PDB file of C-alpha atoms in Angstrom:
ATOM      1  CA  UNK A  24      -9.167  21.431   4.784  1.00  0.00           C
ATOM      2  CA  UNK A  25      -8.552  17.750   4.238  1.00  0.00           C
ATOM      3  CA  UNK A  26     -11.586  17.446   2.091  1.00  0.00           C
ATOM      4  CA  UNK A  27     -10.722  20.599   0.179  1.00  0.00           C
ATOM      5  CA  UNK A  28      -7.634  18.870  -0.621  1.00  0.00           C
ATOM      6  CA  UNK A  29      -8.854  15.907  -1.710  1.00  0.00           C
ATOM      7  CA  UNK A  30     -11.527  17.232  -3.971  1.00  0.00           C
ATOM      8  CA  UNK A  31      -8.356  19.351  -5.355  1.00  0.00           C
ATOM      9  CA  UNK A  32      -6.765  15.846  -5.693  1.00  0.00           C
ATOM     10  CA  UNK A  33      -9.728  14.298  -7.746  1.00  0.00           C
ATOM     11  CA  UNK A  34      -9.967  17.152 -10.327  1.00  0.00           C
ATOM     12  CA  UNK A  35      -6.161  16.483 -11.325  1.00  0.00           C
ATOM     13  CA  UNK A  36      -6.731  12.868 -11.274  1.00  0.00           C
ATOM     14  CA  UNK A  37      -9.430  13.113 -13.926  1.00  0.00           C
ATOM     15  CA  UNK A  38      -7.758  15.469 -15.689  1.00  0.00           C
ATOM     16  CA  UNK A  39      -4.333  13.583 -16.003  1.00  0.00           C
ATOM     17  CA  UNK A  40      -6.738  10.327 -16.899  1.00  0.00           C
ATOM     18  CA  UNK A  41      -8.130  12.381 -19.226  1.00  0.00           C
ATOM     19  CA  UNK A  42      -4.462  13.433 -20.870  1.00  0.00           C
ATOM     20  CA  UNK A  43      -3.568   9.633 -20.560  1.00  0.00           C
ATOM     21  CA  UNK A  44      -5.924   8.599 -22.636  1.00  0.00           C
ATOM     22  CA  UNK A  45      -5.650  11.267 -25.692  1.00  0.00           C
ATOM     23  CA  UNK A  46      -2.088   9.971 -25.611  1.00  0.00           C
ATOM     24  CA  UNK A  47      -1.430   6.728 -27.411  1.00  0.00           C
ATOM     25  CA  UNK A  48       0.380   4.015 -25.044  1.00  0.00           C
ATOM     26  CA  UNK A  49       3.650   4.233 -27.375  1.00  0.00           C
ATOM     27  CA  UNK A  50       3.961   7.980 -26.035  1.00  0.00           C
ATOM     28  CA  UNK A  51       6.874   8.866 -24.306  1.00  0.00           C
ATOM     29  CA  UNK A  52       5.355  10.451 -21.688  1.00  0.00           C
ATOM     30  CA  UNK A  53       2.771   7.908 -20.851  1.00  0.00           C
ATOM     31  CA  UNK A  54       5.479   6.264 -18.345  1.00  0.00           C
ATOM     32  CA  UNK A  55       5.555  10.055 -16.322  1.00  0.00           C
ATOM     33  CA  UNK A  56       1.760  10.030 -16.473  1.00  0.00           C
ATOM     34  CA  UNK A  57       1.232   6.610 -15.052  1.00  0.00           C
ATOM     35  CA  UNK A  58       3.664   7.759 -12.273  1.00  0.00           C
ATOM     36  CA  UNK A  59       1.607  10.724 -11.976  1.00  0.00           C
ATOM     37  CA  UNK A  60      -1.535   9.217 -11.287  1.00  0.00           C
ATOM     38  CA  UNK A  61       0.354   6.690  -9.058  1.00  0.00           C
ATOM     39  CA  UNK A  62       1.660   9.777  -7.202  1.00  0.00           C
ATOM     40  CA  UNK A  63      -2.036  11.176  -7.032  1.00  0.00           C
ATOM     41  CA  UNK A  64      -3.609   8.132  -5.199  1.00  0.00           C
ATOM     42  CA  UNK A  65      -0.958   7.992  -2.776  1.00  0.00           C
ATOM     43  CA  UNK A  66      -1.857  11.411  -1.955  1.00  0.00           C
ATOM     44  CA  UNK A  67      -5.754  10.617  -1.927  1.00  0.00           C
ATOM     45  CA  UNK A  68      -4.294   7.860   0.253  1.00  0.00           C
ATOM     46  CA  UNK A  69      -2.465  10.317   2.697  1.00  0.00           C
ATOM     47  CA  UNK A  70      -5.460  12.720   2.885  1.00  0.00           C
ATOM     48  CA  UNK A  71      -7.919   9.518   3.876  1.00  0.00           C
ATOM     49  CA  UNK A  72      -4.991   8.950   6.775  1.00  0.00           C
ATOM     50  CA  UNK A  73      -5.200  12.016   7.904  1.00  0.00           C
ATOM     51  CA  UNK A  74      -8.866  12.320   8.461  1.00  0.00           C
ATOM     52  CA  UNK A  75      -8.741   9.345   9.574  1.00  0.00           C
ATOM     53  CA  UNK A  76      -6.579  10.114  12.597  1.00  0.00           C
ATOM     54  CA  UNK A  77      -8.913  12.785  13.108  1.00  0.00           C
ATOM     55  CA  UNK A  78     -11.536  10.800  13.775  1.00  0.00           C
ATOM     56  CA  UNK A  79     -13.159  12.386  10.612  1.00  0.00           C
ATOM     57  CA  UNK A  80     -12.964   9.491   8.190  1.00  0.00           C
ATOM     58  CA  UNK A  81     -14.658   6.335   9.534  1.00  0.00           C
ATOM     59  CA  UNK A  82     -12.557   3.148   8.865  1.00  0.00           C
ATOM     60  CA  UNK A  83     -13.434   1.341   5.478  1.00  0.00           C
ATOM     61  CA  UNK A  84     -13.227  -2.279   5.296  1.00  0.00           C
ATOM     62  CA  UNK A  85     -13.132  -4.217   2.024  1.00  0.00           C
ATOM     63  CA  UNK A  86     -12.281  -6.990   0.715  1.00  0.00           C
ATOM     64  CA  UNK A  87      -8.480  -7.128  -0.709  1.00  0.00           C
ATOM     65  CA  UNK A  88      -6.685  -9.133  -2.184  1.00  0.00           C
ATOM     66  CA  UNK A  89      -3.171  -8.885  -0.097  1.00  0.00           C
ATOM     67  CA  UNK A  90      -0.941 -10.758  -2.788  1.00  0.00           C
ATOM     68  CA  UNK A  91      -1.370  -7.894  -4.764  1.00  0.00           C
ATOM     69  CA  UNK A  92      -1.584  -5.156  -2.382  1.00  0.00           C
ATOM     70  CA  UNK A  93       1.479  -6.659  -1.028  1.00  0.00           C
ATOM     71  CA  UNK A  94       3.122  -6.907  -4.480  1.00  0.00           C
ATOM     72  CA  UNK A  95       2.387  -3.260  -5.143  1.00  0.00           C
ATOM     73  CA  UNK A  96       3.943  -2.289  -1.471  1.00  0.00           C
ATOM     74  CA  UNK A  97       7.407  -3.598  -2.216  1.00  0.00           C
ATOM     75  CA  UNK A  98       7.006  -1.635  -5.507  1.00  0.00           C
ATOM     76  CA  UNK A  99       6.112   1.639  -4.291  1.00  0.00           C
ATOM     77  CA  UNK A 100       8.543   0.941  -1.133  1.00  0.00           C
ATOM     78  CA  UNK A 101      11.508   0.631  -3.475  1.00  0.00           C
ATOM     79  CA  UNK A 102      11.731   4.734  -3.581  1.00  0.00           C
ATOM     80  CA  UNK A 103      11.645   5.224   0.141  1.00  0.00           C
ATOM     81  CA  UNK A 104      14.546   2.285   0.903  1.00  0.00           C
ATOM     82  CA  UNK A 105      18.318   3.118   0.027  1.00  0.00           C
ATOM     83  CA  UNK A 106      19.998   1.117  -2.832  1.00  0.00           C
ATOM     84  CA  UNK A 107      22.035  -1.115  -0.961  1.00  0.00           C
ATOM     85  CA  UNK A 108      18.866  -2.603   0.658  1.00  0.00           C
ATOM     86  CA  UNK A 109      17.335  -5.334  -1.164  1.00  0.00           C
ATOM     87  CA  UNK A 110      13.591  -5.774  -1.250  1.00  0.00           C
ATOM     88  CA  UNK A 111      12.281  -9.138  -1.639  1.00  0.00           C
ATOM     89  CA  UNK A 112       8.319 -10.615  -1.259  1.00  0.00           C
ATOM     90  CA  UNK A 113       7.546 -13.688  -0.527  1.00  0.00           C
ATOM     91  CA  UNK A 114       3.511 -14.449  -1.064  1.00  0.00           C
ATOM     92  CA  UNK A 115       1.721 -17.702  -0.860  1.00  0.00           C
ATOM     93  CA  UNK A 116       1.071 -20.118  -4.148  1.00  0.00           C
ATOM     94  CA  UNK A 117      -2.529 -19.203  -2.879  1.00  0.00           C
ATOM     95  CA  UNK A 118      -4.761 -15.617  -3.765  1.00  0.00           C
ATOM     96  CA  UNK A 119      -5.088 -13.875   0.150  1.00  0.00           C
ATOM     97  CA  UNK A 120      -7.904 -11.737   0.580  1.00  0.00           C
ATOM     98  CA  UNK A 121      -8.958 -10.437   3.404  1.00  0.00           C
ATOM     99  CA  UNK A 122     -11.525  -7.604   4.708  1.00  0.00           C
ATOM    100  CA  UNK A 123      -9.584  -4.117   5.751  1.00  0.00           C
ATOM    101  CA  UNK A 124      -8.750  -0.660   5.554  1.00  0.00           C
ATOM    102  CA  UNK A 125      -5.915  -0.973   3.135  1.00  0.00           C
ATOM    103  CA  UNK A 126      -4.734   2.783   3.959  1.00  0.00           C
ATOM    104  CA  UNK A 127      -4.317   1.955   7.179  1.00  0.00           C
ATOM    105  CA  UNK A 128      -2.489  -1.645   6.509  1.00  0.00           C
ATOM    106  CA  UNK A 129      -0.267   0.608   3.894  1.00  0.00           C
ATOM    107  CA  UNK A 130       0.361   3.237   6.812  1.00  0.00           C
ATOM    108  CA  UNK A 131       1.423   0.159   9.180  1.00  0.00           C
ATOM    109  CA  UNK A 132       3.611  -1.306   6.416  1.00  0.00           C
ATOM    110  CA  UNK A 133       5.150   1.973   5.640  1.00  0.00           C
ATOM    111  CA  UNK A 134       6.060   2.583   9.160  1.00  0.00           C
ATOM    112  CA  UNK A 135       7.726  -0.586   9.708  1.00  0.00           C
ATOM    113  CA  UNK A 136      10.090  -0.254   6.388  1.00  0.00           C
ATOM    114  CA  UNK A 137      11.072   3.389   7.577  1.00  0.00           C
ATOM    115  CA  UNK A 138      12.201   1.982  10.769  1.00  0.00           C
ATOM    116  CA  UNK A 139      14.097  -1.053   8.961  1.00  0.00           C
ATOM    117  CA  UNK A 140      16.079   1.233   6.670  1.00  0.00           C
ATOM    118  CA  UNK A 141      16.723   3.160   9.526  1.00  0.00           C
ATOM    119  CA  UNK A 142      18.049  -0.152  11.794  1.00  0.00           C
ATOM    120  CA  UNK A 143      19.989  -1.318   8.477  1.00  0.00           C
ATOM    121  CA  UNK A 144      22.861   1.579   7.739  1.00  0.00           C
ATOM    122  CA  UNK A 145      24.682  -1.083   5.654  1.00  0.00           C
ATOM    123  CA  UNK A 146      22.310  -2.463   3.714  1.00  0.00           C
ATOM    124  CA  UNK A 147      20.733  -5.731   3.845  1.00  0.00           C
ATOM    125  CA  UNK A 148      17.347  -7.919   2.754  1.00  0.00           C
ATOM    126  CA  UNK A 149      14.064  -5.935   3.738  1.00  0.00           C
ATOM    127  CA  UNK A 150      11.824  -9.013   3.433  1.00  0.00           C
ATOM    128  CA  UNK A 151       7.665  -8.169   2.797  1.00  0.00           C
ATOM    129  CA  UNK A 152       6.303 -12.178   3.519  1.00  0.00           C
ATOM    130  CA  UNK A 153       2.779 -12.802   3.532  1.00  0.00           C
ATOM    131  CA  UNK A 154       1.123 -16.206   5.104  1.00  0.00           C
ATOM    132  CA  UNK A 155      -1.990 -17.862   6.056  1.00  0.00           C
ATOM    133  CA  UNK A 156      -2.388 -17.981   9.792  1.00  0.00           C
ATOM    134  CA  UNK A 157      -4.728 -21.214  11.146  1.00  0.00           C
ATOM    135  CA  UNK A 158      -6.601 -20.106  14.396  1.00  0.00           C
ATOM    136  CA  UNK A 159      -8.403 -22.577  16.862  1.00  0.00           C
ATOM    137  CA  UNK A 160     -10.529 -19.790  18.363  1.00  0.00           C
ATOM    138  CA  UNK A 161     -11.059 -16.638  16.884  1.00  0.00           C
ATOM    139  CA  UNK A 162     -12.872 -15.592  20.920  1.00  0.00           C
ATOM    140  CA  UNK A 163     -10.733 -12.385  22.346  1.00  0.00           C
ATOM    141  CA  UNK A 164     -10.327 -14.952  25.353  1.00  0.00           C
ATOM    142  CA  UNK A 165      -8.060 -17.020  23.611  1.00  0.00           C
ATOM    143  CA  UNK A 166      -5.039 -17.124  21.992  1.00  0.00           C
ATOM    144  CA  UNK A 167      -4.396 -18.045  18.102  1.00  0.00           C
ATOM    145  CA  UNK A 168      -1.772 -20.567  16.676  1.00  0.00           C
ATOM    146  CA  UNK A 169       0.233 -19.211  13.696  1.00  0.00           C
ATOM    147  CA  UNK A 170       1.477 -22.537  10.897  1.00  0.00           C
ATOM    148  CA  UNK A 171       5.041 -22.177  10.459  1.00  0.00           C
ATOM    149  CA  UNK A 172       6.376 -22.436   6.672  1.00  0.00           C
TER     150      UNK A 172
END
């Protein structure tokens, strides 16, 4: 069924590309169809999650870059999070990339700023900070050292 849904999920992406581009940039509506498509990858996104718990999607590593993954996050994240909770990234002078499964990092991520809008009733600073960690040994036998800012 997941597959269904994603194949269902591809034809309206490539029709909606298909819209966005007979419309000229200056459109009015072009703002609601980027959000569209937006809105269409997260759900491609959602459906590869799901078959992935089910053991029917096989993890897919590649290489990504996480300052902008990361920058993108916050971004999407700002819907989910109430208005009295600021969001604030803090990346690295330097381009991160890294080899994962960004649904799954975006799953993880998710999770985690759920459960701090939930611990912060008030408000407060939800704070996305990427860094470069330095390890000694990268054997499962020992332990890694994480530079400090």
């Amino acid at each position: 069924m997941a597959h269904d849904f994603n194949n269902l999920l591809t034809a309206i992406l490539g029709y909606t590309d298909l819209l966005k581009r007979k419309l000229s940039e200056n459109n009015i509506v072009s703002d609601e169809i980027t959000r569209i498509l937006t809105t269409i990858e997260r759900g491609r996104t959602l459906t590869s999650r799901i078959l992935t718990f089910t053991g029917s999607r096989e993890i897919t590593k590649k290489p990504t870059n996480l300052n902008q993954f990361l920058s993108e996050f916050a971004s999407l994240t700002r819907r989910l999070i109430r208005e009295n909770i600021e969001i604030k990234v803090v990346l690295p002078e330097e381009k991160v990339v890294t080899n994962l499964d960004a649904g799954l990092l975006e799953q993880a991520l998710l999770n985690l700023a759920v459960n701090a809008r939930d611990a912060m009733p008030s408000g407060g600073t939800l704070t996305f900070e990427l860094g470069v960690i330095e390890t000694r040994d990268l054997s499962l036998s020992d332990h890694f050292w994480i530079r400090n800012p």
